[in-house]
Amino acid sequence: MLSIQKVILLLDNFHFDEFKNHLKVNNAELSFKLVTQIRKDNWAQKESDALCKSVYGTNDEKCKKKFFQLVHYTFRLTSYLSRNYPSYLMHNISIIEQAVNNGELKKANETAEILLDIAEKVEDFPTATAVLKYFAQQSFITENKNNAIKYHERISELLKNEHIINQIYLYMRKNLNFKGKSELSNKEMEEHLRFYDLYRDNKSWSIQMLSRFAYCHTLNYLNDDRFYSKEVFDEILHLLDDLEKNSFVIFSFSDDIQLNIDYLKLKHLISSLENDELQKEAAFLIKQREPLRFWKNYVNTPEIVYISIQASYFLTTYCHGYRKDYNENLPKDVKSHIAYYKKKCEEIIAKPIWNDGLYVRFINLNNIYCCFLLLGTKQEIKQAIEKIEFLLVNFQQIAFQRLYDSLFGTLILGYFFLNDHEGVQECYKRYEKLTAGTSKNVENDLSIKSVYYTSQWLSTHRKQYIEKLQGVLKKTQENDNLKQVRRLIDDMTDYFEIPLK
């Protein structure tokens, strides 16, 4: 029996209807026809040739080749169930128990055998463990010692897998959070990376992919320069490829690992693609992913990730608020896009979903919103400044140090766009005081310094600020990942006629 036949037999009516509707919505017509036929046949399943004929009308060699490709493709589409309903197989344990209690042992064992096969294939460890316990106890009752031992040994392996997965999540939650240490020694960083490397080659796909993701995520989250290396980017691409090939593998409910890896790819591309290419890539990556259904109940991270990429794009491309009549000269289509994203931010901020545990994300979303405000009128720029100042003052008790460089980057631009050099100076002093001795995002840090040195030169014309700005420019010339900062400096020095070398 083919794997897709087994899966369809094991689905209850709810999950089958969900899967069938998913195929219909995504225009997977042949897959829809295939699963409908399998469901119709129920436990009297056809052999491959007969099933091929039911789907294609014939079963010649050409059609059989297409049929097996369809079978493989449709099985991979069960990723919809794996990611939205990772416990979609578990109800079968109750069915097996009912069958045994009704004296239908043959039916129970047949169900248990195909359930074990699929549960292990998709790495549903809890379901597989429950089936193995059933077989182990049955072997004990029938005095088949060797089989009983074999089943219990396999149970131990699966329980170990579950333990490892929990250890990886536990390690990430302890060490990668906004309330954790903002600065790490090289020794601490290497300890983190070594921990994840322990499971890189694990036989379990879910463990292997989770540990590899955690490795890349750690480098990004803790602002390690190695994140932008070719080796890490290649690893991210391999991760995406492996995730696609094994899309049916189960991860924890509400863990959107696909989105998380997509985000790492986008973050990496920010440093290597031109802005227009990046925006297109962001739209492609985010929009092609059907949001997992659990997001209806929470802050929609996929939506905010997409908006944040657009904010980064528009701010770095049109970050010229210091120019005269800047807003009036923006193209109409750009204004339209900015207005759309401002409205989206306002709608999300107004939703009643922000509880005590979401302050950091609330602050981050407001900062994204303020990035769009900076691209508006003088009044909107003032509004952005007021909002950031409000966040910094009224959320002092919340640990959001990792957002300081981003928040102060937005704030210092606001003061600079209003030609408020005193505000720029005070903002920079606060930034340096609050971030002293912490790990900073290099791009944000150099952008803040560039604006500050430019502002100080404009207000004092002291030579020292030209030298400092020259030093920042040199750093950006030595690191291609900082080309956006270099463009900002080039535009400011050109517009204000700053005599850099």
Short mmCIF file of N, CA, C and O in Angstrom, two decimals, residues 39-153:
data_model
loop_
_atom_site.label_atom_id
_atom_site.label_comp_id
_atom_site.label_asym_id
_atom_site.label_seq_id
_atom_site.Cartn_x
_atom_site.Cartn_y
_atom_site.Cartn_z
N ARG A 39 -10.18 7.65 -0.62
CA ARG A 39 -11.17 7.71 0.46
C ARG A 39 -12.41 6.87 0.11
O ARG A 39 -12.98 6.19 0.96
N LYS A 40 -12.77 6.92 -1.15
CA LYS A 40 -13.95 6.17 -1.62
C LYS A 40 -13.72 4.67 -1.48
O LYS A 40 -14.63 3.92 -1.09
N ASP A 41 -12.50 4.21 -1.79
CA ASP A 41 -12.18 2.78 -1.71
C ASP A 41 -12.10 2.27 -0.28
O ASP A 41 -12.19 1.06 -0.03
N ASN A 42 -11.88 3.19 0.65
CA ASN A 42 -11.77 2.86 2.07
C ASN A 42 -10.74 1.74 2.29
O ASN A 42 -9.65 1.80 1.75
N TRP A 43 -11.07 0.70 3.06
CA TRP A 43 -10.08 -0.34 3.36
C TRP A 43 -9.92 -1.35 2.23
O TRP A 43 -9.02 -2.19 2.28
N ALA A 44 -10.75 -1.26 1.20
CA ALA A 44 -10.59 -2.14 0.02
C ALA A 44 -9.72 -1.42 -1.00
O ALA A 44 -10.15 -1.11 -2.12
N GLN A 45 -8.50 -1.13 -0.62
CA GLN A 45 -7.63 -0.30 -1.45
C GLN A 45 -7.18 -1.01 -2.72
O GLN A 45 -6.88 -2.21 -2.73
N LYS A 46 -7.13 -0.25 -3.82
CA LYS A 46 -6.69 -0.76 -5.11
C LYS A 46 -5.17 -0.89 -5.14
O LYS A 46 -4.45 -0.18 -4.45
N GLU A 47 -4.70 -1.79 -6.00
CA GLU A 47 -3.27 -1.84 -6.31
C GLU A 47 -2.91 -0.62 -7.15
O GLU A 47 -3.80 0.06 -7.70
N SER A 48 -1.64 -0.33 -7.28
CA SER A 48 -1.18 0.89 -7.95
C SER A 48 -1.72 1.01 -9.37
O SER A 48 -2.17 2.10 -9.78
N ASP A 49 -1.69 -0.07 -10.14
CA ASP A 49 -2.16 -0.01 -11.52
C ASP A 49 -3.63 0.39 -11.60
O ASP A 49 -4.02 1.23 -12.43
N ALA A 50 -4.44 -0.22 -10.74
CA ALA A 50 -5.87 0.08 -10.76
C ALA A 50 -6.14 1.51 -10.29
O ALA A 50 -7.02 2.20 -10.84
N LEU A 51 -5.39 1.96 -9.29
CA LEU A 51 -5.58 3.33 -8.80
C LEU A 51 -5.13 4.34 -9.85
O LEU A 51 -5.77 5.38 -10.04
N CYS A 52 -4.07 4.00 -10.57
CA CYS A 52 -3.60 4.85 -11.67
C CYS A 52 -4.68 5.00 -12.73
O CYS A 52 -4.96 6.10 -13.21
N LYS A 53 -5.34 3.92 -13.05
CA LYS A 53 -6.40 3.94 -14.07
C LYS A 53 -7.59 4.76 -13.59
O LYS A 53 -8.23 5.47 -14.39
N SER A 54 -7.88 4.69 -12.29
CA SER A 54 -8.99 5.47 -11.74
C SER A 54 -8.72 6.97 -11.85
O SER A 54 -9.64 7.76 -12.05
N VAL A 55 -7.46 7.36 -11.74
CA VAL A 55 -7.11 8.78 -11.77
C VAL A 55 -6.92 9.28 -13.20
O VAL A 55 -7.42 10.34 -13.59
N TYR A 56 -6.19 8.50 -14.03
CA TYR A 56 -5.83 8.96 -15.37
C TYR A 56 -6.66 8.34 -16.49
O TYR A 56 -6.58 8.77 -17.64
N GLY A 57 -7.43 7.31 -16.17
CA GLY A 57 -8.22 6.65 -17.20
C GLY A 57 -7.48 5.56 -17.93
O GLY A 57 -8.05 4.84 -18.74
N THR A 58 -6.20 5.44 -17.68
CA THR A 58 -5.37 4.39 -18.27
C THR A 58 -4.20 4.12 -17.34
O THR A 58 -3.93 4.91 -16.43
N ASN A 59 -3.49 3.02 -17.58
CA ASN A 59 -2.33 2.71 -16.73
C ASN A 59 -1.16 2.23 -17.57
O ASN A 59 -0.42 1.32 -17.17
N ASP A 60 -0.99 2.86 -18.75
CA ASP A 60 0.18 2.53 -19.55
C ASP A 60 1.44 3.07 -18.87
O ASP A 60 1.36 3.79 -17.88
N GLU A 61 2.60 2.73 -19.41
CA GLU A 61 3.86 3.07 -18.76
C GLU A 61 4.03 4.59 -18.58
O GLU A 61 4.52 5.05 -17.54
N LYS A 62 3.61 5.35 -19.56
CA LYS A 62 3.73 6.81 -19.48
C LYS A 62 2.88 7.36 -18.34
O LYS A 62 3.32 8.20 -17.56
N CYS A 63 1.66 6.84 -18.24
CA CYS A 63 0.75 7.30 -17.18
C CYS A 63 1.21 6.83 -15.80
O CYS A 63 1.06 7.53 -14.81
N LYS A 64 1.76 5.62 -15.75
CA LYS A 64 2.22 5.10 -14.46
C LYS A 64 3.37 5.95 -13.92
O LYS A 64 3.47 6.18 -12.70
N LYS A 65 4.22 6.44 -14.80
CA LYS A 65 5.31 7.31 -14.38
C LYS A 65 4.75 8.60 -13.79
O LYS A 65 5.18 9.06 -12.72
N LYS A 66 3.76 9.19 -14.48
CA LYS A 66 3.12 10.41 -13.97
C LYS A 66 2.38 10.12 -12.66
O LYS A 66 2.36 10.96 -11.76
N PHE A 67 1.80 8.93 -12.58
CA PHE A 67 1.03 8.56 -11.39
C PHE A 67 1.92 8.52 -10.15
O PHE A 67 1.56 9.07 -9.10
N PHE A 68 3.08 7.89 -10.27
CA PHE A 68 3.96 7.80 -9.10
C PHE A 68 4.56 9.16 -8.72
O PHE A 68 4.82 9.42 -7.54
N GLN A 69 4.73 10.03 -9.70
CA GLN A 69 5.15 11.39 -9.40
C GLN A 69 4.04 12.12 -8.63
O GLN A 69 4.31 12.85 -7.67
N LEU A 70 2.79 11.86 -9.07
CA LEU A 70 1.64 12.47 -8.40
C LEU A 70 1.52 11.96 -6.96
O LEU A 70 1.25 12.74 -6.03
N VAL A 71 1.74 10.67 -6.78
CA VAL A 71 1.67 10.07 -5.45
C VAL A 71 2.69 10.71 -4.51
O VAL A 71 2.36 11.08 -3.37
N HIS A 72 3.92 10.84 -5.00
CA HIS A 72 4.99 11.44 -4.19
C HIS A 72 4.66 12.90 -3.87
O HIS A 72 4.80 13.36 -2.73
N TYR A 73 4.18 13.62 -4.87
CA TYR A 73 3.86 15.05 -4.71
C TYR A 73 2.71 15.24 -3.71
O TYR A 73 2.78 16.10 -2.83
N THR A 74 1.68 14.38 -3.82
CA THR A 74 0.52 14.51 -2.94
C THR A 74 0.89 14.19 -1.50
O THR A 74 0.40 14.83 -0.56
N PHE A 75 1.77 13.22 -1.31
CA PHE A 75 2.20 12.90 0.05
C PHE A 75 2.94 14.09 0.65
O PHE A 75 2.76 14.41 1.84
N ARG A 76 3.75 14.77 -0.13
CA ARG A 76 4.45 15.95 0.37
C ARG A 76 3.47 17.06 0.74
O ARG A 76 3.73 17.86 1.65
N LEU A 77 2.33 17.11 0.06
CA LEU A 77 1.33 18.12 0.36
C LEU A 77 0.65 17.90 1.71
O LEU A 77 -0.03 18.80 2.22
N THR A 78 0.86 16.72 2.31
CA THR A 78 0.32 16.52 3.66
C THR A 78 1.05 17.41 4.66
O THR A 78 0.71 17.41 5.85
N SER A 79 2.04 18.17 4.18
CA SER A 79 2.70 19.17 5.03
C SER A 79 1.67 20.14 5.61
O SER A 79 1.87 20.69 6.70
N TYR A 80 0.57 20.34 4.87
CA TYR A 80 -0.50 21.21 5.39
C TYR A 80 -1.02 20.67 6.72
O TYR A 80 -1.27 21.43 7.67
N LEU A 81 -1.18 19.36 6.80
CA LEU A 81 -1.65 18.74 8.04
C LEU A 81 -0.54 18.73 9.09
O LEU A 81 -0.78 19.00 10.27
N SER A 82 0.68 18.42 8.67
CA SER A 82 1.80 18.34 9.62
C SER A 82 2.03 19.66 10.33
O SER A 82 2.35 19.69 11.52
N ARG A 83 1.84 20.76 9.61
CA ARG A 83 2.17 22.06 10.19
C ARG A 83 0.99 22.73 10.88
O ARG A 83 1.18 23.52 11.80
N ASN A 84 -0.22 22.42 10.40
CA ASN A 84 -1.39 23.01 11.04
C ASN A 84 -2.02 22.11 12.10
O ASN A 84 -2.59 22.59 13.07
N TYR A 85 -1.92 20.80 11.90
CA TYR A 85 -2.51 19.83 12.82
C TYR A 85 -1.52 18.69 13.09
O TYR A 85 -1.75 17.55 12.67
N PRO A 86 -0.40 18.97 13.77
CA PRO A 86 0.64 17.95 13.94
C PRO A 86 0.20 16.70 14.71
O PRO A 86 0.91 15.70 14.70
N SER A 87 -0.97 16.73 15.33
CA SER A 87 -1.49 15.54 16.03
C SER A 87 -2.57 14.84 15.22
O SER A 87 -3.39 14.10 15.77
N TYR A 88 -2.55 15.03 13.90
CA TYR A 88 -3.65 14.53 13.07
C TYR A 88 -3.75 13.00 13.03
O TYR A 88 -4.77 12.45 12.62
N LEU A 89 -2.71 12.30 13.48
CA LEU A 89 -2.74 10.83 13.48
C LEU A 89 -3.15 10.24 14.83
O LEU A 89 -3.56 9.08 14.91
N MET A 90 -3.04 11.03 15.88
CA MET A 90 -3.17 10.50 17.23
C MET A 90 -4.52 9.84 17.54
O MET A 90 -4.59 8.89 18.33
N HIS A 91 -5.60 10.31 16.91
CA HIS A 91 -6.93 9.75 17.21
C HIS A 91 -7.02 8.26 16.90
O HIS A 91 -7.88 7.56 17.42
N ASN A 92 -6.10 7.77 16.06
CA ASN A 92 -6.14 6.36 15.68
C ASN A 92 -5.81 5.43 16.85
O ASN A 92 -6.17 4.25 16.82
N ILE A 93 -5.12 5.93 17.87
CA ILE A 93 -4.83 5.11 19.04
C ILE A 93 -6.14 4.68 19.70
O ILE A 93 -6.32 3.52 20.10
N SER A 94 -7.07 5.60 19.80
CA SER A 94 -8.39 5.28 20.38
C SER A 94 -9.13 4.28 19.51
O SER A 94 -9.80 3.36 20.02
N ILE A 95 -9.00 4.41 18.19
CA ILE A 95 -9.66 3.48 17.27
C ILE A 95 -9.11 2.06 17.46
O ILE A 95 -9.86 1.08 17.46
N ILE A 96 -7.79 1.95 17.62
CA ILE A 96 -7.15 0.64 17.85
C ILE A 96 -7.67 0.04 19.16
O ILE A 96 -8.01 -1.15 19.22
N GLU A 97 -7.72 0.85 20.20
CA GLU A 97 -8.20 0.35 21.50
C GLU A 97 -9.65 -0.12 21.41
O GLU A 97 -10.01 -1.17 21.97
N GLN A 98 -10.47 0.62 20.70
CA GLN A 98 -11.88 0.24 20.55
C GLN A 98 -12.00 -1.08 19.79
O GLN A 98 -12.81 -1.95 20.15
N ALA A 99 -11.18 -1.23 18.72
CA ALA A 99 -11.23 -2.45 17.92
C ALA A 99 -10.84 -3.67 18.76
O ALA A 99 -11.48 -4.73 18.69
N VAL A 100 -9.78 -3.53 19.57
CA VAL A 100 -9.35 -4.64 20.42
C VAL A 100 -10.45 -5.00 21.41
O VAL A 100 -10.78 -6.19 21.61
N ASN A 101 -11.03 -4.03 22.03
CA ASN A 101 -12.08 -4.27 23.02
C ASN A 101 -13.35 -4.86 22.41
O ASN A 101 -14.16 -5.47 23.11
N ASN A 102 -13.52 -4.68 21.10
CA ASN A 102 -14.67 -5.25 20.39
C ASN A 102 -14.34 -6.62 19.80
O ASN A 102 -15.15 -7.18 19.04
N GLY A 103 -13.14 -7.14 20.10
CA GLY A 103 -12.76 -8.45 19.58
C GLY A 103 -12.29 -8.43 18.15
O GLY A 103 -12.21 -9.47 17.50
N GLU A 104 -11.92 -7.25 17.64
CA GLU A 104 -11.48 -7.13 16.24
C GLU A 104 -9.96 -6.93 16.20
O GLU A 104 -9.46 -5.90 15.76
N LEU A 105 -9.22 -7.93 16.64
CA LEU A 105 -7.77 -7.83 16.77
C LEU A 105 -7.09 -7.64 15.41
O LEU A 105 -6.13 -6.88 15.29
N LYS A 106 -7.58 -8.36 14.42
CA LYS A 106 -6.97 -8.25 13.08
C LYS A 106 -7.08 -6.82 12.56
O LYS A 106 -6.11 -6.26 12.03
N LYS A 107 -8.24 -6.21 12.70
CA LYS A 107 -8.45 -4.83 12.26
C LYS A 107 -7.56 -3.88 13.06
O LYS A 107 -6.96 -2.95 12.51
N ALA A 108 -7.47 -4.14 14.38
CA ALA A 108 -6.64 -3.29 15.24
C ALA A 108 -5.17 -3.34 14.82
O ALA A 108 -4.50 -2.31 14.71
N ASN A 109 -4.68 -4.56 14.55
CA ASN A 109 -3.27 -4.71 14.17
C ASN A 109 -2.98 -4.12 12.81
O ASN A 109 -1.91 -3.54 12.58
N GLU A 110 -3.92 -4.27 11.90
CA GLU A 110 -3.73 -3.70 10.56
C GLU A 110 -3.65 -2.18 10.65
O GLU A 110 -2.78 -1.55 10.02
N THR A 111 -4.54 -1.59 11.44
CA THR A 111 -4.51 -0.14 11.63
C THR A 111 -3.21 0.28 12.31
O THR A 111 -2.57 1.27 11.91
N ALA A 112 -2.81 -0.48 13.33
CA ALA A 112 -1.59 -0.15 14.07
C ALA A 112 -0.35 -0.22 13.19
O ALA A 112 0.56 0.61 13.30
N GLU A 113 -0.29 -1.18 12.28
CA GLU A 113 0.87 -1.35 11.41
C GLU A 113 1.03 -0.17 10.45
O GLU A 113 2.14 0.37 10.29
N ILE A 114 -0.07 0.23 9.82
CA ILE A 114 0.07 1.36 8.88
C ILE A 114 0.25 2.67 9.65
O ILE A 114 0.92 3.59 9.19
N LEU A 115 -0.33 2.75 10.85
CA LEU A 115 -0.16 3.95 11.67
C LEU A 115 1.30 4.11 12.09
O LEU A 115 1.85 5.21 12.03
N LEU A 116 1.93 3.01 12.49
CA LEU A 116 3.33 3.06 12.89
C LEU A 116 4.21 3.48 11.72
O LEU A 116 5.13 4.28 11.88
N ASP A 117 3.93 2.94 10.56
CA ASP A 117 4.71 3.27 9.37
C ASP A 117 4.65 4.76 9.06
O ASP A 117 5.69 5.41 8.85
N ILE A 118 3.45 5.34 9.06
CA ILE A 118 3.30 6.76 8.73
C ILE A 118 3.81 7.64 9.87
O ILE A 118 4.48 8.65 9.64
N ALA A 119 3.52 7.25 11.11
CA ALA A 119 3.96 8.06 12.25
C ALA A 119 5.48 8.18 12.28
O ALA A 119 6.03 9.25 12.58
N GLU A 120 6.17 7.10 11.99
CA GLU A 120 7.63 7.15 11.96
C GLU A 120 8.13 7.94 10.75
O GLU A 120 9.13 8.66 10.85
N LYS A 121 7.42 7.82 9.65
CA LYS A 121 7.85 8.54 8.44
C LYS A 121 7.75 10.05 8.63
O LYS A 121 8.63 10.80 8.19
N VAL A 122 6.66 10.50 9.25
CA VAL A 122 6.47 11.94 9.45
C VAL A 122 7.06 12.41 10.78
O VAL A 122 6.97 13.58 11.13
N GLU A 123 7.66 11.49 11.51
CA GLU A 123 8.30 11.76 12.80
C GLU A 123 7.31 12.30 13.84
O GLU A 123 7.61 13.26 14.57
N ASP A 124 6.15 11.67 13.88
CA ASP A 124 5.18 11.93 14.94
C ASP A 124 5.55 10.99 16.08
O ASP A 124 4.99 9.90 16.23
N PHE A 125 6.51 11.40 16.89
CA PHE A 125 7.06 10.53 17.92
C PHE A 125 6.05 10.11 18.99
O PHE A 125 6.03 8.94 19.39
N PRO A 126 5.17 11.00 19.46
CA PRO A 126 4.19 10.56 20.47
C PRO A 126 3.26 9.46 19.95
O PRO A 126 3.00 8.48 20.67
N THR A 127 2.78 9.61 18.70
CA THR A 127 1.89 8.59 18.13
C THR A 127 2.65 7.29 17.91
O THR A 127 2.15 6.20 18.24
N ALA A 128 3.84 7.37 17.35
CA ALA A 128 4.64 6.17 17.11
C ALA A 128 4.95 5.45 18.42
O ALA A 128 4.89 4.21 18.49
N THR A 129 5.26 6.21 19.45
CA THR A 129 5.53 5.61 20.76
C THR A 129 4.31 4.88 21.30
O THR A 129 4.42 3.77 21.84
N ALA A 130 3.13 5.47 21.14
CA ALA A 130 1.89 4.84 21.62
C ALA A 130 1.62 3.52 20.89
O ALA A 130 1.21 2.52 21.50
N VAL A 131 1.88 3.50 19.56
CA VAL A 131 1.68 2.26 18.80
C VAL A 131 2.68 1.20 19.24
O VAL A 131 2.34 0.02 19.40
N LEU A 132 3.92 1.59 19.43
CA LEU A 132 4.95 0.65 19.86
C LEU A 132 4.63 0.06 21.24
O LEU A 132 4.88 -1.12 21.50
N LYS A 133 4.08 0.86 22.12
CA LYS A 133 3.66 0.36 23.44
C LYS A 133 2.56 -0.70 23.28
O LYS A 133 2.54 -1.71 24.00
N TYR A 134 1.66 -0.44 22.33
CA TYR A 134 0.59 -1.40 22.06
C TYR A 134 1.17 -2.73 21.59
O TYR A 134 0.82 -3.80 22.09
N PHE A 135 2.10 -2.67 20.63
CA PHE A 135 2.70 -3.90 20.10
C PHE A 135 3.59 -4.58 21.15
O PHE A 135 3.64 -5.82 21.22
N ALA A 136 4.28 -3.78 21.97
CA ALA A 136 5.15 -4.36 23.00
C ALA A 136 4.33 -5.15 24.02
O ALA A 136 4.70 -6.27 24.40
N GLN A 137 3.22 -4.58 24.43
CA GLN A 137 2.38 -5.27 25.40
C GLN A 137 1.72 -6.51 24.80
O GLN A 137 1.58 -7.55 25.45
N GLN A 138 1.34 -6.39 23.54
CA GLN A 138 0.75 -7.54 22.85
C GLN A 138 1.77 -8.67 22.74
O GLN A 138 1.44 -9.86 22.93
N SER A 139 3.01 -8.33 22.46
CA SER A 139 4.08 -9.34 22.37
C SER A 139 4.30 -10.01 23.72
O SER A 139 4.56 -11.22 23.79
N PHE A 140 4.23 -9.20 24.79
CA PHE A 140 4.39 -9.77 26.12
C PHE A 140 3.26 -10.75 26.44
O PHE A 140 3.50 -11.86 26.93
N ILE A 141 2.03 -10.37 26.10
CA ILE A 141 0.87 -11.23 26.38
C ILE A 141 0.96 -12.54 25.60
O ILE A 141 0.62 -13.62 26.11
N THR A 142 1.45 -12.48 24.37
CA THR A 142 1.55 -13.67 23.52
C THR A 142 2.89 -14.38 23.70
O THR A 142 3.25 -15.26 22.91
N GLU A 143 3.66 -13.95 24.71
CA GLU A 143 4.93 -14.57 25.10
C GLU A 143 5.97 -14.55 23.98
O GLU A 143 6.73 -15.49 23.78
N ASN A 144 5.99 -13.43 23.24
CA ASN A 144 7.01 -13.22 22.21
C ASN A 144 8.04 -12.24 22.78
O ASN A 144 8.00 -11.04 22.54
N LYS A 145 8.97 -12.80 23.57
CA LYS A 145 9.93 -11.99 24.31
C LYS A 145 10.79 -11.11 23.39
O LYS A 145 10.99 -9.92 23.67
N ASN A 146 11.30 -11.68 22.32
CA ASN A 146 12.22 -10.93 21.44
C ASN A 146 11.54 -9.71 20.83
O ASN A 146 12.13 -8.62 20.76
N ASN A 147 10.31 -9.89 20.37
CA ASN A 147 9.58 -8.75 19.80
C ASN A 147 9.29 -7.69 20.86
O ASN A 147 9.38 -6.49 20.60
N ALA A 148 8.93 -8.14 22.05
CA ALA A 148 8.65 -7.19 23.14
C ALA A 148 9.88 -6.33 23.41
O ALA A 148 9.78 -5.10 23.55
N ILE A 149 11.05 -6.97 23.48
CA ILE A 149 12.28 -6.22 23.73
C ILE A 149 12.57 -5.26 22.57
O ILE A 149 12.96 -4.10 22.79
N LYS A 150 12.37 -5.74 21.35
CA LYS A 150 12.61 -4.90 20.17
C LYS A 150 11.74 -3.64 20.20
O LYS A 150 12.22 -2.52 19.93
N TYR A 151 10.48 -3.82 20.54
CA TYR A 151 9.56 -2.67 20.59
C TYR A 151 9.96 -1.69 21.69
O TYR A 151 9.94 -0.47 21.50
N HIS A 152 10.32 -2.21 22.85
CA HIS A 152 10.71 -1.33 23.95
C HIS A 152 12.01 -0.57 23.64
O HIS A 152 12.17 0.58 24.04
N GLU A 153 12.92 -1.22 22.93
CA GLU A 153 14.15 -0.54 22.54
C GLU A 153 13.85 0.61 21.57
O GLU A 153 14.45 1.69 21.66
#
